[in-house]
XYZ file of C-alpha atoms in Angstrom:
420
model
C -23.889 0.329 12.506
C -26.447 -1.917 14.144
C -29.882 -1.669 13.309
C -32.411 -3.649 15.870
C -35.722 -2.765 13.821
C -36.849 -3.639 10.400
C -38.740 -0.780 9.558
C -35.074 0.914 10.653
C -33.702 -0.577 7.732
C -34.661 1.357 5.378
C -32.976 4.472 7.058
C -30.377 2.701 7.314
C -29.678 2.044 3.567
C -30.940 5.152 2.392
C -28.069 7.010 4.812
C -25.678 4.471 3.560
C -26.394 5.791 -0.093
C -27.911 2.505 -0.770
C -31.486 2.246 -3.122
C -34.128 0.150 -1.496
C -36.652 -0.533 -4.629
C -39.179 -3.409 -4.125
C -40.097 -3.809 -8.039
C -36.844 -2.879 -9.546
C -34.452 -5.681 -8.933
C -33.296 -5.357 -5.328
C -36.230 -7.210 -3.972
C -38.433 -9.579 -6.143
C -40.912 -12.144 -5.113
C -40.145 -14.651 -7.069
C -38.770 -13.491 -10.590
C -38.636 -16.198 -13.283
C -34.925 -17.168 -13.978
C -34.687 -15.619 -17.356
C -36.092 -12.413 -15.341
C -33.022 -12.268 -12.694
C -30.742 -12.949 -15.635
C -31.838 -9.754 -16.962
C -31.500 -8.145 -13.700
C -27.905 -9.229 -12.965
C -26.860 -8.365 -15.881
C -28.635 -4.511 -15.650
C -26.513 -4.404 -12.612
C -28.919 -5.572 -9.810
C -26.536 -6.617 -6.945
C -28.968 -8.930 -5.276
C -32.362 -10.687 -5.503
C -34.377 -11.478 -2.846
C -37.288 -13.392 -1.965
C -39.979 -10.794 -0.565
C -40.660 -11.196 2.332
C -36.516 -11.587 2.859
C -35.345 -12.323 6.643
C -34.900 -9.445 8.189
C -30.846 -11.102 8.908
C -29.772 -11.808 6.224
C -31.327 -8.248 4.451
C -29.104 -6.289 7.166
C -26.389 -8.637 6.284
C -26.651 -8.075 2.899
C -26.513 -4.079 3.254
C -23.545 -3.991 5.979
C -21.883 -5.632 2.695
C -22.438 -3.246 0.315
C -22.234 -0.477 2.201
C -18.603 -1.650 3.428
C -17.384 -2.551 -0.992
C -19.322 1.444 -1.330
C -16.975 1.868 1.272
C -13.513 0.686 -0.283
C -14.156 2.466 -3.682
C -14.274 5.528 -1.219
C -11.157 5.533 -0.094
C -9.548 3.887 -3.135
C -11.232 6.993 -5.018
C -10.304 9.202 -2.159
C -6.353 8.171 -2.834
C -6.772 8.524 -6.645
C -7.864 11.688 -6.338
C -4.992 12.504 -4.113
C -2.371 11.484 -6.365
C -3.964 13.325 -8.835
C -3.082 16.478 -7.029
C 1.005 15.297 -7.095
C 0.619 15.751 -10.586
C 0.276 12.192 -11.756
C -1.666 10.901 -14.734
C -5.568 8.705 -13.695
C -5.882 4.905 -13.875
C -5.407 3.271 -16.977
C -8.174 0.555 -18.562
C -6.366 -2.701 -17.706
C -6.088 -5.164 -20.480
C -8.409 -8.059 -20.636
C -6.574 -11.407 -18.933
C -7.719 -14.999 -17.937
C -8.263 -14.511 -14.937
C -8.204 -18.047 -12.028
C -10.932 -18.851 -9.973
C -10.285 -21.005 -7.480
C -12.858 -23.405 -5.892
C -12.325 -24.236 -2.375
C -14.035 -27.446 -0.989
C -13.669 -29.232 2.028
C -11.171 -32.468 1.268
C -14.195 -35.651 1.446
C -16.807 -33.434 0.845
C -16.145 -32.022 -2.796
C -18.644 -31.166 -5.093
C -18.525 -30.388 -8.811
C -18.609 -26.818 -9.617
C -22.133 -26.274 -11.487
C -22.875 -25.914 -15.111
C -21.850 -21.849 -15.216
C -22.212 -21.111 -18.469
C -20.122 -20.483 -21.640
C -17.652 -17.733 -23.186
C -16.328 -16.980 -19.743
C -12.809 -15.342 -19.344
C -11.853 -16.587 -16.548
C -10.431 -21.044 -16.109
C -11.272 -22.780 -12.402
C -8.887 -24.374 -10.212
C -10.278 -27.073 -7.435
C -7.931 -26.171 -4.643
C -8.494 -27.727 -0.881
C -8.756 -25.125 2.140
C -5.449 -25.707 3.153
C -4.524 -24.894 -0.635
C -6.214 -21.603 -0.267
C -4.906 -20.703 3.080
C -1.198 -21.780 2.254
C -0.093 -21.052 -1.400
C 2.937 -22.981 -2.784
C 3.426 -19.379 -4.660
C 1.573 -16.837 -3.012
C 2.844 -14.434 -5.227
C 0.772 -16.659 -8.355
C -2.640 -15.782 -6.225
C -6.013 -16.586 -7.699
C -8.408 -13.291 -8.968
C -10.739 -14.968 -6.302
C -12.654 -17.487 -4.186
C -15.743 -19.531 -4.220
C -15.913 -21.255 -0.715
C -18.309 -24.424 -1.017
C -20.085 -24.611 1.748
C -23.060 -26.531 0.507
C -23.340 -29.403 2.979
C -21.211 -27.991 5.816
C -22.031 -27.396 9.183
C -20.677 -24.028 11.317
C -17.975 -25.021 12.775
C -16.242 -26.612 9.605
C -13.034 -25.790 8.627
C -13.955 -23.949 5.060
C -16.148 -21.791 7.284
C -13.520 -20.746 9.513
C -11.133 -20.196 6.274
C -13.132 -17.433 5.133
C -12.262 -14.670 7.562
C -9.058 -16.358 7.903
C -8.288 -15.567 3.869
C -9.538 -11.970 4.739
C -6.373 -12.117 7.636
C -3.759 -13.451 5.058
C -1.447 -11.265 2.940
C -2.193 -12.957 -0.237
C -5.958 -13.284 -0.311
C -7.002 -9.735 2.206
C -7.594 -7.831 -0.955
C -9.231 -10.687 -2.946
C -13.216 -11.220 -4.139
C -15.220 -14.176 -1.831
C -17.844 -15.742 -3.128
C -19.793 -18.484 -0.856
C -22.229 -20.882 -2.127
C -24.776 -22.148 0.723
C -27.472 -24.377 0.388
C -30.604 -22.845 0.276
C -32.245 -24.131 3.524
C -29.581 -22.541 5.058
C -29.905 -18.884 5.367
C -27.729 -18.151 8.158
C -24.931 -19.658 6.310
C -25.360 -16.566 4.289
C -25.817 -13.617 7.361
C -22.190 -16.071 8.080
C -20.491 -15.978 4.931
C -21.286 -11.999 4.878
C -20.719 -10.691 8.366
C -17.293 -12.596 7.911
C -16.105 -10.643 5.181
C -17.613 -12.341 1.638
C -17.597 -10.119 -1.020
C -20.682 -12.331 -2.527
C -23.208 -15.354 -1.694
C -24.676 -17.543 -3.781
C -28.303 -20.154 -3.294
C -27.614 -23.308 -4.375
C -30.640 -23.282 -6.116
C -29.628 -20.313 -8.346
C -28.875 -21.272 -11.814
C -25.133 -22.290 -13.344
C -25.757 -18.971 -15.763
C -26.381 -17.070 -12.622
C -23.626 -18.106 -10.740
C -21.454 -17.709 -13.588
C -22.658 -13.680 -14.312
C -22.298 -13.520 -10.570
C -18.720 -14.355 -10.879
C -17.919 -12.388 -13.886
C -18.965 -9.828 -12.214
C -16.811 -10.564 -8.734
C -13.653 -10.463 -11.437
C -14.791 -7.281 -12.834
C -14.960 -5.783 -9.596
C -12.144 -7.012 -7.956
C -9.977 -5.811 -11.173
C -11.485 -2.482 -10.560
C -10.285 -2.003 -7.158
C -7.414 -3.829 -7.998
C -6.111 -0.963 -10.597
C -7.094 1.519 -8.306
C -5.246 0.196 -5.472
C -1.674 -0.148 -7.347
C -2.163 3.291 -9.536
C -2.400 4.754 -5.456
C 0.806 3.096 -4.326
C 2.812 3.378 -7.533
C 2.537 7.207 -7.381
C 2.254 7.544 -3.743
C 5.869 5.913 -4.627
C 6.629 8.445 -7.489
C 5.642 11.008 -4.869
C 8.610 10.020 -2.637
C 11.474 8.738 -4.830
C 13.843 10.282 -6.977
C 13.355 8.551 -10.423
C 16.813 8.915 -11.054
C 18.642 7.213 -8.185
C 15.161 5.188 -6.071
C 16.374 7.100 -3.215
C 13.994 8.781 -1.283
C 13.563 12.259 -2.361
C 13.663 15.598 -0.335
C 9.986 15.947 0.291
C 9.693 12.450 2.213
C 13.244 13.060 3.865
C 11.447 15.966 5.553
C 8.467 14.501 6.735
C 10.417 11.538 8.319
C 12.328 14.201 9.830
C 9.447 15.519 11.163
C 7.967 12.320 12.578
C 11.427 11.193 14.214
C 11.493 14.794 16.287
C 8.091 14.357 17.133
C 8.563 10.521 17.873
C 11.759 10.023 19.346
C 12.774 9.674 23.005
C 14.204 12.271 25.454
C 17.206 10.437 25.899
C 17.585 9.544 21.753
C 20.259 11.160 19.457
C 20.398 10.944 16.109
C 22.480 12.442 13.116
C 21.785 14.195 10.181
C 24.667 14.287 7.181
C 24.822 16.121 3.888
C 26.934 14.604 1.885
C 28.304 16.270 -1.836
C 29.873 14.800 -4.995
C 32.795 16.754 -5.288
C 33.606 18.672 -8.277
C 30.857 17.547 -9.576
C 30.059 20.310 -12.403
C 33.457 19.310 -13.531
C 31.894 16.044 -14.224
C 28.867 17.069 -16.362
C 30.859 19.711 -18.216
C 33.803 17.212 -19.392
C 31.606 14.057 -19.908
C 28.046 15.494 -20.345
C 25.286 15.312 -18.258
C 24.201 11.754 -19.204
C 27.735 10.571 -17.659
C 27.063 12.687 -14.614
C 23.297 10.940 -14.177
C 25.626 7.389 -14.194
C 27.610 9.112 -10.839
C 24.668 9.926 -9.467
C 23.076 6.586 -9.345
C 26.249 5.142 -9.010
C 26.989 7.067 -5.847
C 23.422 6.769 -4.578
C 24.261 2.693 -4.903
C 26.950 2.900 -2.786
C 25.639 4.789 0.016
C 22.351 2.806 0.021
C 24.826 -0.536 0.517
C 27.063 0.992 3.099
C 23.780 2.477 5.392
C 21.698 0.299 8.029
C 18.199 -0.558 6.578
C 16.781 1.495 9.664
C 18.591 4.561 7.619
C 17.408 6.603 5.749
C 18.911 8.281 2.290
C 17.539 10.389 0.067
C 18.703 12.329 -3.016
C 18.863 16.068 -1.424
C 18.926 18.125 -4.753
C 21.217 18.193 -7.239
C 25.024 16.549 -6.539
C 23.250 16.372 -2.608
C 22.438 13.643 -0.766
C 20.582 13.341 2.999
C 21.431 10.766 5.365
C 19.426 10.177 8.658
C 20.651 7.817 11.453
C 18.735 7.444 14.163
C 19.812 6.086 17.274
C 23.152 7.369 16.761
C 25.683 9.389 18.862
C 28.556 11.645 17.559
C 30.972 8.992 17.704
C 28.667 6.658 15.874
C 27.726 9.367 13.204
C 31.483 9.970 12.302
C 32.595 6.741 12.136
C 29.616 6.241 9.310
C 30.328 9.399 7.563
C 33.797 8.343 6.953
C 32.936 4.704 6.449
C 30.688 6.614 3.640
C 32.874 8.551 2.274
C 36.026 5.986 1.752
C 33.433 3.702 0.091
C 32.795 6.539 -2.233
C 36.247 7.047 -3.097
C 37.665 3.839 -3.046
C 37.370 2.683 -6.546
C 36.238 4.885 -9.812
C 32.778 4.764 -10.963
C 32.645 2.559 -13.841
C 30.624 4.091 -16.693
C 28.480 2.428 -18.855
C 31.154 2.336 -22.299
C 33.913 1.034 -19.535
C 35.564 4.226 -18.667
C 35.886 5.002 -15.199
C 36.024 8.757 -13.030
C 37.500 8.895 -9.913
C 34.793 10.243 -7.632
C 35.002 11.566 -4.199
C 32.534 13.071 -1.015
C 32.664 16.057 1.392
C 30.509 15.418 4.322
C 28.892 17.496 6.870
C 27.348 16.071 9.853
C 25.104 17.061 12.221
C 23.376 15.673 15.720
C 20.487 16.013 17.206
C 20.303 15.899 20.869
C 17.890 16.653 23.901
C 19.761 19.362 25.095
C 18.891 21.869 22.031
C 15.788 20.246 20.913
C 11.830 20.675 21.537
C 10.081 17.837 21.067
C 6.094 18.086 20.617
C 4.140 15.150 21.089
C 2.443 13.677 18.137
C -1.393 15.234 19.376
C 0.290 18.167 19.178
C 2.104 18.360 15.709
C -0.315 20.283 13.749
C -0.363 23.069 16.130
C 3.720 23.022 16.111
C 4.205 22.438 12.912
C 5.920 25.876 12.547
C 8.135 25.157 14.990
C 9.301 21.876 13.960
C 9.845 22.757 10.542
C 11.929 25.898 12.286
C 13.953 22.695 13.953
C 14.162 21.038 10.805
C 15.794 24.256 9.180
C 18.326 24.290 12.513
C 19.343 20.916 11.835
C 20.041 21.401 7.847
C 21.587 24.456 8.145
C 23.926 22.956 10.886
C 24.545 20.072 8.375
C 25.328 22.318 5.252
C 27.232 24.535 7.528
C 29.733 21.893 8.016
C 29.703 20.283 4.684
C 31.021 23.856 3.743
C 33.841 24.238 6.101
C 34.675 20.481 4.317
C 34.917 21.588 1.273
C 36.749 24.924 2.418
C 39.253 22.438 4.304
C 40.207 20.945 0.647
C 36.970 19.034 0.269
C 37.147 14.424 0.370
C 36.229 14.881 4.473
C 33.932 15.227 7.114
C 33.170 17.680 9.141
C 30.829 18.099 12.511
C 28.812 21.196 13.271
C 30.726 23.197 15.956
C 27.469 22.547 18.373
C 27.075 19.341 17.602
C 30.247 18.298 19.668
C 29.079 20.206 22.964
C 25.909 18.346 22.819
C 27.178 14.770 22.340
C-alpha cells in the first residue's frame, strides 16, 4: 500500500504486523559498531540512522512486510498438506552454501573483509553470468549485486528485477551493496525486489552476519517451499505406478466440464487388467504390483502428453482425452489395449505373464452435457459432480459389457454413439 505521510508510517507497520521501536534496534542514532553487531545478531533486521529518510524507511517496510508475506503463504501451504495427512518439514542438513558476487565487467571491486568461520565460499560471477547460467540447475544460494560506483541506468541495476523474472534466481535471496551517499540506490535496490541492502560503510563482520543470515533465510523458505510441492505431489499420485491418482482425475474432470467449449468432445475410458486376481493369487501380490506399474508404463507411453491417466483403484485405470471424438477415442482405446497385450510383462526374476485389457469408453458431448462457467462452479458443484458420476458410470457400464463379451476389447457406451 502507499503511504504519502510520515507520521502514516507508523500505522502502516503496525497493521503490517511490523514493530516500530526507536531504542531497541530498528532505529538507532548512531550505535557503535560492536553495538549493531549485537543487534544483528539478536535478530534486528535493520539499523537506521535517526532521523532515517522518510523513502527509504517506507522502502524498507514494503520489504519486510512482502518476506512476512511469503512465510504466509509458504506456512499457509504447510499447513495444508498437513491436513492430507503428510508428515511437517524436516531440519535440513547444514551445506556450503555459494554466494555469488555480481559486479559490473570494468568496474569490479573486491568483496570486503566479511569475517571468519562462515559456511558459505564466494563466486565473482559477471551480470551476464548471473542472468545466464551455464547450469542453471547448479544455481547459487544467493546474490550480492555491487552497485557501489554505479549509476541508475547501469546494467547490474537493471539485472536485479530481471533475476527476480528468471526461473533460476525468482526464488533466490538479493543482497545489494550501495555506497552510502547514495540512498536512493537503496529505496532502488528494494522497491525492485532485494531481499537485503547493505552501506558501504557497514563493516566486513556486518556484511558477513548480514549474509549468513540471507542463507539462513532463504534455506528456510526454501524447505518450506519443496516439503509444499513434494506432498502437494503425494496428494495426487499413486506411489505405486506415478500416475495420477483418482482424487486429481476428478478434479481435472471437473475443470475440463467447466472449461471446455460448446462445440468440444472429449472421452473418458476405464480400462481393467484382466484376470487380474488370478495374477496376485498364483504369483503373489508383489508380482501383481510389477503388472501394475508395468501396465501403467505402457499406457503412459502410448497416450498424448495433453492426456491424462491415472490409476482408478485397484486393477483400474482412467484415461481422459480431450479434444477427441468417438472415432478418435476408439481408435486410442484399441491402440491401448494391443499395446497392452502385445508382449508379456517381464517380471523382475525374468519370467514373463501374458497380460491383457478390457476397455470401456465413454464421450462427452454438448448435446447431454451442462456446462457451468467457472464463476459459477462452487454454486454447481453438485451438479457437476452428478455429471461426473454420468460419465463414469457410462464408462464402467461399458467396460462391463467388455468383459461380459469375453473380456481383451472395447466397448462404447450405448449413448455415447448417438451423441458423436
Amino acid at each position: 500500500p502507499s503511504v504519502e505521510r510520515p507520521e502514516d508510517c507508523l500505522q502502516f507497520l503496525r497493521r503490517g504486523r511490523v514493530t516500530l521501536v526507536t531504542r531497541c534496534g530498528v532505529l538507532l542514532n548512531g550505535p557503535s559498531p560492536q553495538r549493531r553487531l549485537d543487534l544483528i545478531q539478536a535478530g534486528a533486521r535493520e539499523i537506521l540512522d535517526f532521523p532515517a529518510p522518510d523513502a527509504l524507511l517506507l522502502a524498507r517496510a514494503r520489504s519486510l512486510l512482502r518476506e512476512a508475506e511469503t512465510f504466509r503463504e509458504l506456512e499457509r501451504r504447510r499447513q495444508a498438506t498437513l491436513k492430507f495427512g503428510f508428515s511437517d518439514v524436516r531440519a535440513a542438513y547444514a551445506t556450503l552454501s555459494t554466494l555469488s558476487w555480481v559486479a559490473e565487467r570494468g568496474n569490479r571491486i573486491d568483496p570486503p573483509d566479511l569475517g571468519s568461520g562462515r559456511s558459505w565460499k564466494i563466486v565473482q560471477a559477471t551480470v551476464s553470468d548471473a542472468l545466464s547460467p551455464v547450469n542453471p540447475t547448479e544455481k547459487p544460494s544467493a546474490y550480492v549485486l555491487d552497485w557501489r560506483g554505479s549509476d541508475p541506468q547501469s546494467p547490474i541495476r537493471k539485472a536485479l528485477p530481471e533475476l527476480r523474472a528468471r526461473t533460476h534466481s525468482r526464488h533466490s535471496g538479493i543482497m545489494a551493496l550501495y555506497a552510502d551517499d547514495d540512498t536512493d540506490a537503496a529505496i532502488q535496490a528494494l522497491d525492485s525486489g532485494a531481499t537485503e541492502v547493505v552501506a558501504a560503510s557497514v563493516s566486513g563482520r556486518e556484511t558477513g552476519l548480514k549474509i549468513s543470515r540471507l542463507l539462513k533465510t532463504m534455506a528456510v523458505e526454501d524447505a518450506l517451499r519443496r516439503s509444499a510441492e513434494t506432498s502437494m505431489q503425494l496428494a495426487v499420485t499413486d506411489p505405486l505406478t506415478g500416475l495420477f491418482n483418482r482424487r486429481y482425475a476428478e478434479a481435472y474432470l471437473l475443470d475440463l466440464l467447466a472449461d471446455r467449449k460448446a462445440e468440444e468432445y472429449f472421452a473418458v475410458m476405464i480400462a481393467d487388467i484382466d484376470h487380474f486376481k488370478l495374477i496376485n493369487d498364483r504369483y503373489g501380490h508383489a508380482v501383481g504390483d510389477q503388472v501394475l506399474q508395468a501396465v501403467a508404463e505402457r499406457l503412459r507411453a502410448e497416450m498424448r502428453a495433453v492426456d491424462l491417466v491415472a490409476r482408478y483403484g485397484g486393477e483400474e485405470f482412467l484415461i481422459i482425452l480431450s479434444e477427441s471424438n468417438l472415432l478418435q477415442a476408439k481408435r486410442a482405446a484399441n491402440r491401448v489395449r494391443q499395446r497392452i497385450g502385445r508382449e508379456p510383462v517381464e517380471l523382475r526374476d525374468g519370467r514373463g505373464i501374458d497380460v491383457t485389457m478390457s476397455i470401456g469408453v465413454c464421450l462427452g458431448s454438448p448435446g447431454d452435457m451442462r456446462r457451468p462457467r467457472r464463476a459459477q462452479r462452487k454454486q454447481n458443484f453438485g451438479l457437476v459432480n452428478s455429471e461426473i458420476s454420468s460419465l463414469l458410470e457410462r464408462a464402467d457400464s461399458a467396460l462391463y459389457t467388455a468383459k461380459a463379451k469375453g473380456r481383451n476389447r472395447v466397448r462404447v457406451a450405448p449413448n455415447a454413439a448417438s451423441a458423436a
